[in-house]
mmCIF file of C-alpha atoms in Angstrom:
data_model
loop_
_atom_site.group_PDB
_atom_site.id
_atom_site.type_symbol
_atom_site.label_atom_id
_atom_site.label_comp_id
_atom_site.label_asym_id
_atom_site.label_seq_id
_atom_site.Cartn_x
_atom_site.Cartn_y
_atom_site.Cartn_z
ATOM 1 C CA MET B 1 218.614 245.411 105.454
ATOM 2 C CA LEU B 2 218.858 242.910 108.501
ATOM 3 C CA ASP B 3 219.876 245.635 110.592
ATOM 4 C CA GLY B 4 217.885 243.972 114.294
ATOM 5 C CA ARG B 5 215.277 246.243 113.991
ATOM 6 C CA MET B 6 212.900 244.063 112.984
ATOM 7 C CA GLN B 7 211.435 241.678 115.147
ATOM 8 C CA ARG B 8 211.122 238.290 112.195
ATOM 9 C CA VAL B 9 212.672 238.097 109.435
ATOM 10 C CA GLU B 10 211.622 235.217 106.621
ATOM 11 C CA ILE B 11 213.607 233.656 104.046
ATOM 12 C CA GLU B 12 212.541 231.124 101.926
ATOM 13 C CA ASN B 13 214.986 227.675 102.238
ATOM 14 C CA GLU B 14 214.921 226.982 98.314
ATOM 15 C CA GLY B 15 217.843 223.806 98.939
ATOM 16 C CA ASN B 16 221.131 223.380 97.788
ATOM 17 C CA GLN B 17 222.150 225.536 94.707
ATOM 18 C CA PRO B 18 225.798 225.363 94.576
ATOM 19 C CA GLU B 19 226.115 226.161 91.640
ATOM 20 C CA GLU B 20 224.423 229.505 92.523
ATOM 21 C CA ASN B 21 226.447 229.786 95.602
ATOM 22 C CA LYS B 22 223.348 228.793 97.734
ATOM 23 C CA PHE B 23 222.734 226.433 100.752
ATOM 24 C CA GLU B 24 219.826 225.537 102.502
ATOM 25 C CA LEU B 25 219.766 225.766 105.813
ATOM 26 C CA ASN B 26 220.016 223.852 108.468
ATOM 27 C CA PRO B 27 216.728 223.390 110.013
ATOM 28 C CA ASP B 28 218.151 222.475 113.012
ATOM 29 C CA HIS B 29 219.390 225.446 114.367
ATOM 30 C CA SER B 30 216.540 228.653 115.372
ATOM 31 C CA HIS B 31 218.607 231.103 114.809
ATOM 32 C CA PHE B 32 221.590 232.778 111.483
ATOM 33 C CA VAL B 33 223.391 235.569 111.348
ATOM 34 C CA ILE B 34 223.948 236.787 107.341
ATOM 35 C CA VAL B 35 227.147 238.309 106.822
ATOM 36 C CA ARG B 36 227.895 240.280 103.161
ATOM 37 C CA ASP B 37 231.037 239.342 102.358
ATOM 38 C CA SER B 38 232.520 241.827 100.028
ATOM 39 C CA THR B 39 235.821 241.173 100.074
ATOM 40 C CA ILE B 40 238.052 239.517 97.548
ATOM 41 C CA ASN B 41 239.373 236.434 98.993
ATOM 42 C CA LYS B 42 236.392 235.891 100.946
ATOM 43 C CA THR B 43 238.061 236.591 103.885
ATOM 44 C CA GLY B 44 236.011 239.009 105.104
ATOM 45 C CA ILE B 45 233.932 236.077 106.839
ATOM 46 C CA ASN B 46 236.285 234.504 108.872
ATOM 47 C CA HIS B 47 237.514 238.125 110.271
ATOM 48 C CA PHE B 48 233.603 238.650 111.241
ATOM 49 C CA LEU B 49 233.299 235.409 113.065
ATOM 50 C CA LEU B 50 236.934 236.274 115.476
ATOM 51 C CA LYS B 51 235.455 239.749 115.733
ATOM 52 C CA LEU B 52 232.138 238.350 116.804
ATOM 53 C CA GLU B 53 232.895 235.485 119.760
ATOM 54 C CA GLN B 54 235.924 238.156 121.246
ATOM 55 C CA TYR B 55 233.031 240.059 121.680
ATOM 56 C CA LEU B 56 231.014 237.370 123.126
ATOM 57 C CA SER B 57 233.710 235.908 125.200
ATOM 58 C CA SER B 58 235.426 239.318 126.294
ATOM 59 C CA SER B 59 233.120 241.231 129.882
ATOM 60 C CA GLU B 60 234.400 243.940 128.350
ATOM 61 C CA SER B 61 233.351 244.717 125.433
ATOM 62 C CA LEU B 62 229.347 243.809 126.967
ATOM 63 C CA HIS B 63 226.818 246.706 127.997
ATOM 64 C CA CYS B 64 223.038 246.427 129.025
ATOM 65 C CA ASP B 65 220.599 248.825 128.174
ATOM 66 C CA ILE B 66 219.530 248.815 131.136
ATOM 67 C CA ASP B 67 217.516 251.881 133.462
ATOM 68 C CA ALA B 68 218.951 253.407 135.686
ATOM 69 C CA SER B 69 216.148 252.441 137.502
ATOM 70 C CA THR B 70 216.119 248.708 137.000
ATOM 71 C CA PRO B 71 216.844 247.091 140.165
ATOM 72 C CA ARG B 72 220.859 245.384 140.788
ATOM 73 C CA HIS B 73 218.655 241.755 140.540
ATOM 74 C CA HIS B 74 216.762 242.021 137.814
ATOM 75 C CA PRO B 75 217.048 239.378 135.325
ATOM 76 C CA ASP B 76 217.320 241.571 132.339
ATOM 77 C CA VAL B 77 220.273 243.162 133.882
ATOM 78 C CA CYS B 78 223.508 241.540 132.667
ATOM 79 C CA SER B 79 226.535 239.826 134.603
ATOM 80 C CA LEU B 80 228.817 239.059 131.839
ATOM 81 C CA SER B 81 232.273 237.482 132.106
ATOM 82 C CA ALA B 82 234.063 235.760 129.933
ATOM 83 C CA ASN B 83 233.158 232.464 130.870
ATOM 84 C CA GLU B 84 229.500 233.065 131.377
ATOM 85 C CA ILE B 85 228.775 233.110 127.730
ATOM 86 C CA PRO B 86 231.794 229.917 127.042
ATOM 87 C CA VAL B 87 233.106 230.478 123.290
ATOM 88 C CA VAL B 88 234.659 226.475 122.101
ATOM 89 C CA SER B 89 234.747 226.139 118.134
ATOM 90 C CA LEU B 90 234.490 222.716 116.395
ATOM 91 C CA LEU B 91 236.364 221.581 113.541
ATOM 92 C CA ILE B 92 235.056 218.807 111.545
ATOM 93 C CA GLN B 93 236.584 218.071 107.919
ATOM 94 C CA GLY B 94 238.144 221.823 106.867
ATOM 95 C CA GLY B 95 240.347 223.117 104.069
ATOM 96 C CA TYR B 96 242.597 225.132 103.158
ATOM 97 C CA ASP B 97 241.758 228.363 104.148
ATOM 98 C CA CYS B 98 240.024 227.251 107.210
ATOM 99 C CA ALA B 99 243.416 226.990 109.236
ATOM 100 C CA ARG B 100 243.975 230.273 109.155
ATOM 101 C CA LEU B 101 240.375 230.363 111.037
ATOM 102 C CA ILE B 102 241.555 228.301 113.053
ATOM 103 C CA LEU B 103 245.681 229.957 113.939
ATOM 104 C CA GLU B 104 243.845 233.249 114.683
ATOM 105 C CA HIS B 105 241.903 231.659 117.285
ATOM 106 C CA LEU B 106 244.182 229.700 119.109
ATOM 107 C CA LYS B 107 246.094 232.986 118.422
ATOM 108 C CA LYS B 108 243.510 234.670 120.994
ATOM 109 C CA GLN B 109 243.432 232.333 122.659
ATOM 110 C CA LEU B 110 240.016 230.653 122.125
ATOM 111 C CA PRO B 111 239.742 226.940 122.192
ATOM 112 C CA VAL B 112 238.941 224.149 119.498
ATOM 113 C CA VAL B 113 238.256 221.072 119.330
ATOM 114 C CA VAL B 114 239.444 218.981 116.737
ATOM 115 C CA VAL B 115 237.143 215.920 115.234
ATOM 116 C CA ARG B 116 239.898 213.572 113.954
ATOM 117 C CA GLY B 117 238.326 211.195 111.562
ATOM 118 C CA SER B 118 236.065 213.487 109.301
ATOM 119 C CA GLY B 119 238.692 214.334 107.705
ATOM 120 C CA GLY B 120 240.212 217.285 105.761
ATOM 121 C CA LEU B 121 242.185 219.686 107.967
ATOM 122 C CA ALA B 122 240.107 218.274 110.702
ATOM 123 C CA ASP B 123 242.616 215.112 110.116
ATOM 124 C CA LEU B 124 245.907 216.442 109.789
ATOM 125 C CA LEU B 125 246.510 219.170 112.040
ATOM 126 C CA ALA B 126 245.329 215.796 114.553
ATOM 127 C CA TYR B 127 247.880 214.034 113.409
ATOM 128 C CA ALA B 128 251.013 217.225 113.578
ATOM 129 C CA TYR B 129 249.023 217.135 116.926
ATOM 130 C CA TYR B 130 249.473 213.753 118.445
ATOM 131 C CA GLU B 131 253.681 213.401 116.895
ATOM 132 C CA VAL B 132 254.298 215.820 118.818
ATOM 133 C CA SER B 133 252.968 215.016 122.059
ATOM 134 C CA GLU B 134 254.498 211.567 121.243
ATOM 135 C CA ARG B 135 258.027 213.586 121.228
ATOM 136 C CA PRO B 136 259.873 214.382 124.839
ATOM 137 C CA ARG B 137 261.133 217.448 123.773
ATOM 138 C CA GLY B 138 257.949 218.288 122.002
ATOM 139 C CA ILE B 139 257.181 221.234 119.884
ATOM 140 C CA GLN B 140 260.877 221.975 120.497
ATOM 141 C CA ASP B 141 262.532 218.991 119.063
ATOM 142 C CA ALA B 142 263.476 221.119 116.139
ATOM 143 C CA GLU B 143 265.732 218.480 114.501
ATOM 144 C CA TYR B 144 262.382 216.405 114.360
ATOM 145 C CA VAL B 145 260.133 219.338 112.920
ATOM 146 C CA GLU B 146 261.944 219.835 110.260
ATOM 147 C CA ASN B 147 263.344 216.757 109.008
ATOM 148 C CA SER B 148 260.740 214.296 109.812
ATOM 149 C CA LEU B 149 257.165 215.810 111.175
ATOM 150 C CA LYS B 150 257.111 218.603 108.431
ATOM 151 C CA ARG B 151 257.935 216.311 105.372
ATOM 152 C CA GLU B 152 255.540 213.741 105.205
ATOM 153 C CA LEU B 153 252.973 216.401 106.925
ATOM 154 C CA ALA B 154 253.386 217.788 103.574
ATOM 155 C CA ASN B 155 253.205 214.758 101.875
ATOM 156 C CA LYS B 156 250.097 213.496 103.628
ATOM 157 C CA ILE B 157 248.501 217.081 102.251
ATOM 158 C CA ALA B 158 249.454 215.851 99.175
ATOM 159 C CA HIS B 159 247.041 213.032 99.216
ATOM 160 C CA HIS B 160 244.396 214.850 100.877
ATOM 161 C CA PHE B 161 244.377 217.817 98.942
ATOM 162 C CA PRO B 162 245.546 216.842 95.374
ATOM 163 C CA HIS B 163 244.789 220.477 93.857
ATOM 164 C CA LEU B 164 248.401 221.459 95.744
ATOM 165 C CA ARG B 165 250.302 218.412 94.633
ATOM 166 C CA GLU B 166 252.174 220.688 92.373
ATOM 167 C CA ASN B 167 251.728 224.261 94.279
ATOM 168 C CA ASN B 168 254.773 224.072 96.744
ATOM 169 C CA LEU B 169 254.099 227.326 97.407
ATOM 170 C CA ALA B 170 250.004 226.694 98.472
ATOM 171 C CA ARG B 171 251.459 223.631 99.754
ATOM 172 C CA ASN B 172 254.053 224.540 102.332
ATOM 173 C CA LEU B 173 252.074 227.722 103.168
ATOM 174 C CA PHE B 174 249.125 224.496 105.084
ATOM 175 C CA ARG B 175 252.076 223.250 106.247
ATOM 176 C CA ASP B 176 253.481 226.145 108.268
ATOM 177 C CA ARG B 177 249.745 227.040 109.477
ATOM 178 C CA ILE B 178 249.159 223.673 110.930
ATOM 179 C CA MET B 179 252.055 223.039 112.542
ATOM 180 C CA GLU B 180 251.256 227.229 113.782
ATOM 181 C CA CYS B 181 248.190 225.578 115.050
ATOM 182 C CA VAL B 182 249.882 223.064 117.509
ATOM 183 C CA ARG B 183 252.748 226.017 118.624
ATOM 184 C CA TYR B 184 250.059 227.725 120.253
ATOM 185 C CA ALA B 185 248.219 224.410 120.818
ATOM 186 C CA HIS B 186 249.652 225.502 124.543
ATOM 187 C CA GLN B 187 250.212 228.763 126.169
ATOM 188 C CA ASN B 188 250.996 229.493 129.569
ATOM 189 C CA GLY B 189 249.841 226.454 131.471
ATOM 190 C CA GLN B 190 245.852 226.379 129.530
ATOM 191 C CA VAL B 191 245.401 223.943 126.487
ATOM 192 C CA TYR B 192 243.821 225.687 123.791
ATOM 193 C CA LEU B 193 243.488 222.347 121.143
ATOM 194 C CA THR B 194 241.382 219.634 122.404
ATOM 195 C CA VAL B 195 241.410 216.649 120.090
ATOM 196 C CA LEU B 196 238.042 214.261 119.510
ATOM 197 C CA ASN B 197 239.015 210.631 117.816
ATOM 198 C CA LEU B 198 236.349 209.306 116.268
ATOM 199 C CA HIS B 199 237.805 206.156 116.281
ATOM 200 C CA SER B 200 238.092 205.854 119.803
ATOM 201 C CA HIS B 201 235.756 203.040 121.534
ATOM 202 C CA SER B 202 235.540 206.118 124.195
ATOM 203 C CA CYS B 203 234.147 208.344 121.454
ATOM 204 C CA LYS B 204 230.817 209.282 121.610
ATOM 205 C CA LEU B 205 228.816 211.905 120.036
ATOM 206 C CA GLU B 206 226.109 212.209 122.120
ATOM 207 C CA ASP B 207 228.089 213.005 125.066
ATOM 208 C CA LEU B 208 229.974 216.186 122.759
ATOM 209 C CA ASP B 209 228.747 218.704 125.236
ATOM 210 C CA GLU B 210 230.621 216.963 127.424
ATOM 211 C CA HIS B 211 234.102 217.234 125.105
ATOM 212 C CA LEU B 212 233.008 220.715 124.828
ATOM 213 C CA LEU B 213 233.298 221.887 128.436
ATOM 214 C CA ARG B 214 235.574 220.099 129.595
ATOM 215 C CA ALA B 215 237.174 222.306 126.651
ATOM 216 C CA LEU B 216 236.395 224.810 127.862
ATOM 217 C CA PHE B 217 237.605 224.083 130.893
ATOM 218 C CA LYS B 218 241.024 223.490 130.117
ATOM 219 C CA SER B 219 241.398 226.679 128.726
ATOM 220 C CA GLN B 220 240.635 228.990 131.696
ATOM 221 C CA ARG B 221 242.962 230.870 133.250
ATOM 222 C CA PRO B 222 243.006 230.218 137.100
ATOM 223 C CA ASP B 223 241.779 232.911 139.254
ATOM 224 C CA LEU B 224 243.625 233.387 142.050
ATOM 225 C CA THR B 225 241.768 235.586 143.909
ATOM 226 C CA SER B 226 238.004 235.190 142.837
ATOM 227 C CA TRP B 227 238.849 231.492 142.581
ATOM 228 C CA HIS B 228 235.200 230.626 144.958
ATOM 229 C CA ALA B 229 233.352 232.911 142.492
ATOM 230 C CA GLN B 230 235.105 231.064 139.391
ATOM 231 C CA MET B 231 234.196 227.360 141.272
ATOM 232 C CA GLN B 232 229.960 228.859 141.411
ATOM 233 C CA LYS B 233 230.516 230.033 137.718
ATOM 234 C CA ASP B 234 231.455 226.519 136.842
ATOM 235 C CA LEU B 235 229.720 223.752 138.252
ATOM 236 C CA LEU B 236 226.325 226.946 137.258
ATOM 237 C CA LEU B 237 227.468 225.587 133.444
ATOM 238 C CA THR B 238 227.996 222.289 133.819
ATOM 239 C CA LEU B 239 224.449 222.616 135.779
ATOM 240 C CA ASP B 240 223.101 224.388 132.388
ATOM 241 C CA TRP B 241 224.660 221.952 130.532
ATOM 242 C CA ASN B 242 223.213 219.153 132.166
ATOM 243 C CA SER B 243 227.170 217.531 132.631
ATOM 244 C CA PRO B 244 226.940 216.270 135.819
ATOM 245 C CA HIS B 245 230.122 214.103 135.887
ATOM 246 C CA VAL B 246 232.188 217.036 134.594
ATOM 247 C CA ALA B 247 230.601 218.958 136.852
ATOM 248 C CA MET B 248 232.668 216.051 139.239
ATOM 249 C CA SER B 249 235.545 216.058 137.467
ATOM 250 C CA GLU B 250 235.740 220.116 137.077
ATOM 251 C CA VAL B 251 235.280 221.396 139.508
ATOM 252 C CA PHE B 252 235.131 219.387 142.887
ATOM 253 C CA LEU B 253 237.737 217.440 142.162
ATOM 254 C CA LYS B 254 239.700 220.282 141.455
ATOM 255 C CA ASP B 255 239.027 221.411 145.048
ATOM 256 C CA PRO B 256 240.769 218.529 147.037
ATOM 257 C CA SER B 257 240.328 220.808 150.025
ATOM 258 C CA ASN B 258 236.844 220.993 150.310
ATOM 259 C CA LYS B 259 236.647 224.283 150.839
ATOM 260 C CA PHE B 260 234.071 224.835 148.588
ATOM 261 C CA LYS B 261 230.457 224.451 148.920
ATOM 262 C CA VAL B 262 226.666 224.612 147.302
ATOM 263 C CA ASP B 263 225.763 227.621 147.418
ATOM 264 C CA LYS B 264 221.534 227.228 148.159
ATOM 265 C CA SER B 265 220.735 228.992 144.662
ATOM 266 C CA ILE B 266 222.240 226.170 143.245
ATOM 267 C CA PHE B 267 220.994 223.480 145.164
ATOM 268 C CA GLU B 268 216.735 225.585 144.390
ATOM 269 C CA GLN B 269 217.983 225.719 140.842
ATOM 270 C CA ALA B 270 218.735 221.940 140.408
ATOM 271 C CA ILE B 271 215.695 221.137 141.745
ATOM 272 C CA THR B 272 213.373 222.644 140.637
ATOM 273 C CA ARG B 273 214.641 222.461 137.429
ATOM 274 C CA ALA B 274 213.768 219.484 134.929
ATOM 275 C CA ASN B 275 216.007 215.724 134.845
ATOM 276 C CA ARG B 276 218.315 217.268 137.212
ATOM 277 C CA GLU B 277 218.768 214.315 139.439
ATOM 278 C CA ASP B 278 222.254 213.284 139.026
ATOM 279 C CA PHE B 279 222.863 217.358 140.059
ATOM 280 C CA VAL B 280 220.711 216.888 143.225
ATOM 281 C CA ASP B 281 222.287 213.291 144.386
ATOM 282 C CA LEU B 282 225.681 214.982 143.657
ATOM 283 C CA PHE B 283 225.473 217.792 146.157
ATOM 284 C CA LEU B 284 223.565 215.548 148.655
ATOM 285 C CA LYS B 285 226.724 213.637 148.933
ATOM 286 C CA GLN B 286 229.380 216.769 148.732
ATOM 287 C CA GLY B 287 227.889 217.455 152.179
ATOM 288 C CA PHE B 288 224.711 219.529 150.897
ATOM 289 C CA GLN B 289 222.594 220.089 154.134
ATOM 290 C CA ILE B 290 219.194 219.710 153.210
ATOM 291 C CA HIS B 291 217.687 220.484 156.411
ATOM 292 C CA LYS B 292 219.236 223.925 156.359
ATOM 293 C CA TYR B 293 217.811 224.633 153.450
ATOM 294 C CA LEU B 294 214.166 223.395 153.901
ATOM 295 C CA THR B 295 211.976 226.061 155.434
ATOM 296 C CA PRO B 296 208.612 227.248 155.363
ATOM 297 C CA LYS B 297 208.877 229.711 152.633
ATOM 298 C CA ARG B 298 211.460 227.214 150.442
ATOM 299 C CA LEU B 299 208.672 223.709 150.572
ATOM 300 C CA LYS B 300 205.974 226.134 149.618
ATOM 301 C CA TYR B 301 207.594 227.834 147.006
ATOM 302 C CA LEU B 302 208.881 224.403 145.573
ATOM 303 C CA PHE B 303 205.746 222.804 145.966
ATOM 304 C CA LEU B 304 204.369 225.843 143.463
ATOM 305 C CA LYS B 305 207.682 225.488 141.205
ATOM 306 C CA SER B 306 207.114 221.678 140.815
ATOM 307 C CA LYS B 307 205.881 220.507 137.933
ATOM 308 C CA ARG B 308 203.935 217.541 138.578
ATOM 309 C CA GLN B 309 202.319 218.560 141.816
ATOM 310 C CA GLU B 310 200.569 214.924 142.532
ATOM 311 C CA PHE B 311 204.462 213.796 142.734
ATOM 312 C CA PHE B 312 205.965 215.915 145.156
ATOM 313 C CA ARG B 313 202.896 215.697 146.911
ATOM 314 C CA SER B 314 202.374 211.846 147.725
ATOM 315 C CA ILE B 315 206.298 210.883 146.540
ATOM 316 C CA CYS B 316 208.315 213.228 147.709
ATOM 317 C CA TRP B 317 206.532 215.048 151.313
ATOM 318 C CA GLU B 318 203.839 212.337 151.558
ATOM 319 C CA GLY B 319 206.949 209.210 151.418
ATOM 320 C CA ALA B 320 209.263 210.521 151.458
ATOM 321 C CA LEU B 321 209.656 213.397 154.014
ATOM 322 C CA GLY B 322 206.648 211.187 156.174
ATOM 323 C CA HIS B 323 204.018 214.085 156.264
ATOM 324 C CA GLY B 324 200.836 214.613 155.796
ATOM 325 C CA LEU B 325 198.712 216.457 152.801
ATOM 326 C CA VAL B 326 198.961 219.346 151.682
ATOM 327 C CA ARG B 327 196.552 221.847 151.082
ATOM 328 C CA ILE B 328 197.202 225.924 149.529
ATOM 329 C CA HIS B 329 194.434 228.060 150.126
ATOM 330 C CA ASP B 330 194.541 231.988 150.170
ATOM 331 C CA HIS B 331 198.609 231.629 148.600
ATOM 332 C CA LYS B 332 199.590 229.985 152.143
ATOM 333 C CA VAL B 333 200.612 225.641 153.041
ATOM 334 C CA TRP B 334 199.215 224.400 155.411
#
């Protein structure tokens, strides 16, 4: 039984055997969640996914089994909130049964990124979403939706899913679920459905992480009572994903009054983590004052944390700052 008690479980990868409902595990993933779906219509997996995603994105359901003597600043202590574990769903192609899952995501205000050009449900949903977006009244234009859009959408469903051509009930149910997804795409000023168009020259899949981050930020409900803490979390998330462009457009540009200041701990992460030079440059341009940050104690810490101490000494310490040699002896900096 895979109940999490065993530290390591080895599963033999036998390759794809669709006739036996056996499929190859993706070697690009490090962890797998294996679920036994005993429901008749095999809808249990969808229910499980929704419950898991809600669990991850909800601070109320997250608890840590930490001993009372553990200091609160200890890294094992959880301080999770709804935005510290981001949950974004990615729709690539998709079929008839997937429409219900996407609709439930949107109803529960979980952001969804639809990849237009991948076929299937993704293309149908993107089509309906774009058509509604072009109308001045949007989804509220009942005459257009009922007399034009639904008819055209049903024709597209019959084209993409030939087995539904003669099944009017299933085809119309599929169509109506797609329209419901469009209806729940915008709720209370937040955007929960984002379309990524593969046919657009501006769409680059290597920037998928940025698209996912932007979709997440568009779905956030503003926290006016603790806006500074919210911006701190958003900035840390962009730093973790190494997306300085998103940090500029989704964090700093949302603060026109320039009241938000980069915290010293965030700046320290930028200069000690690999490939974060663009963030260091961004923080300096945003007014971070390096002379107030750099103390002898922090300088020693940075030297010890640097992955290439020779580079730090010759380029940063001697070249950029113009200081002499640094010798570390008995844990002291001379």
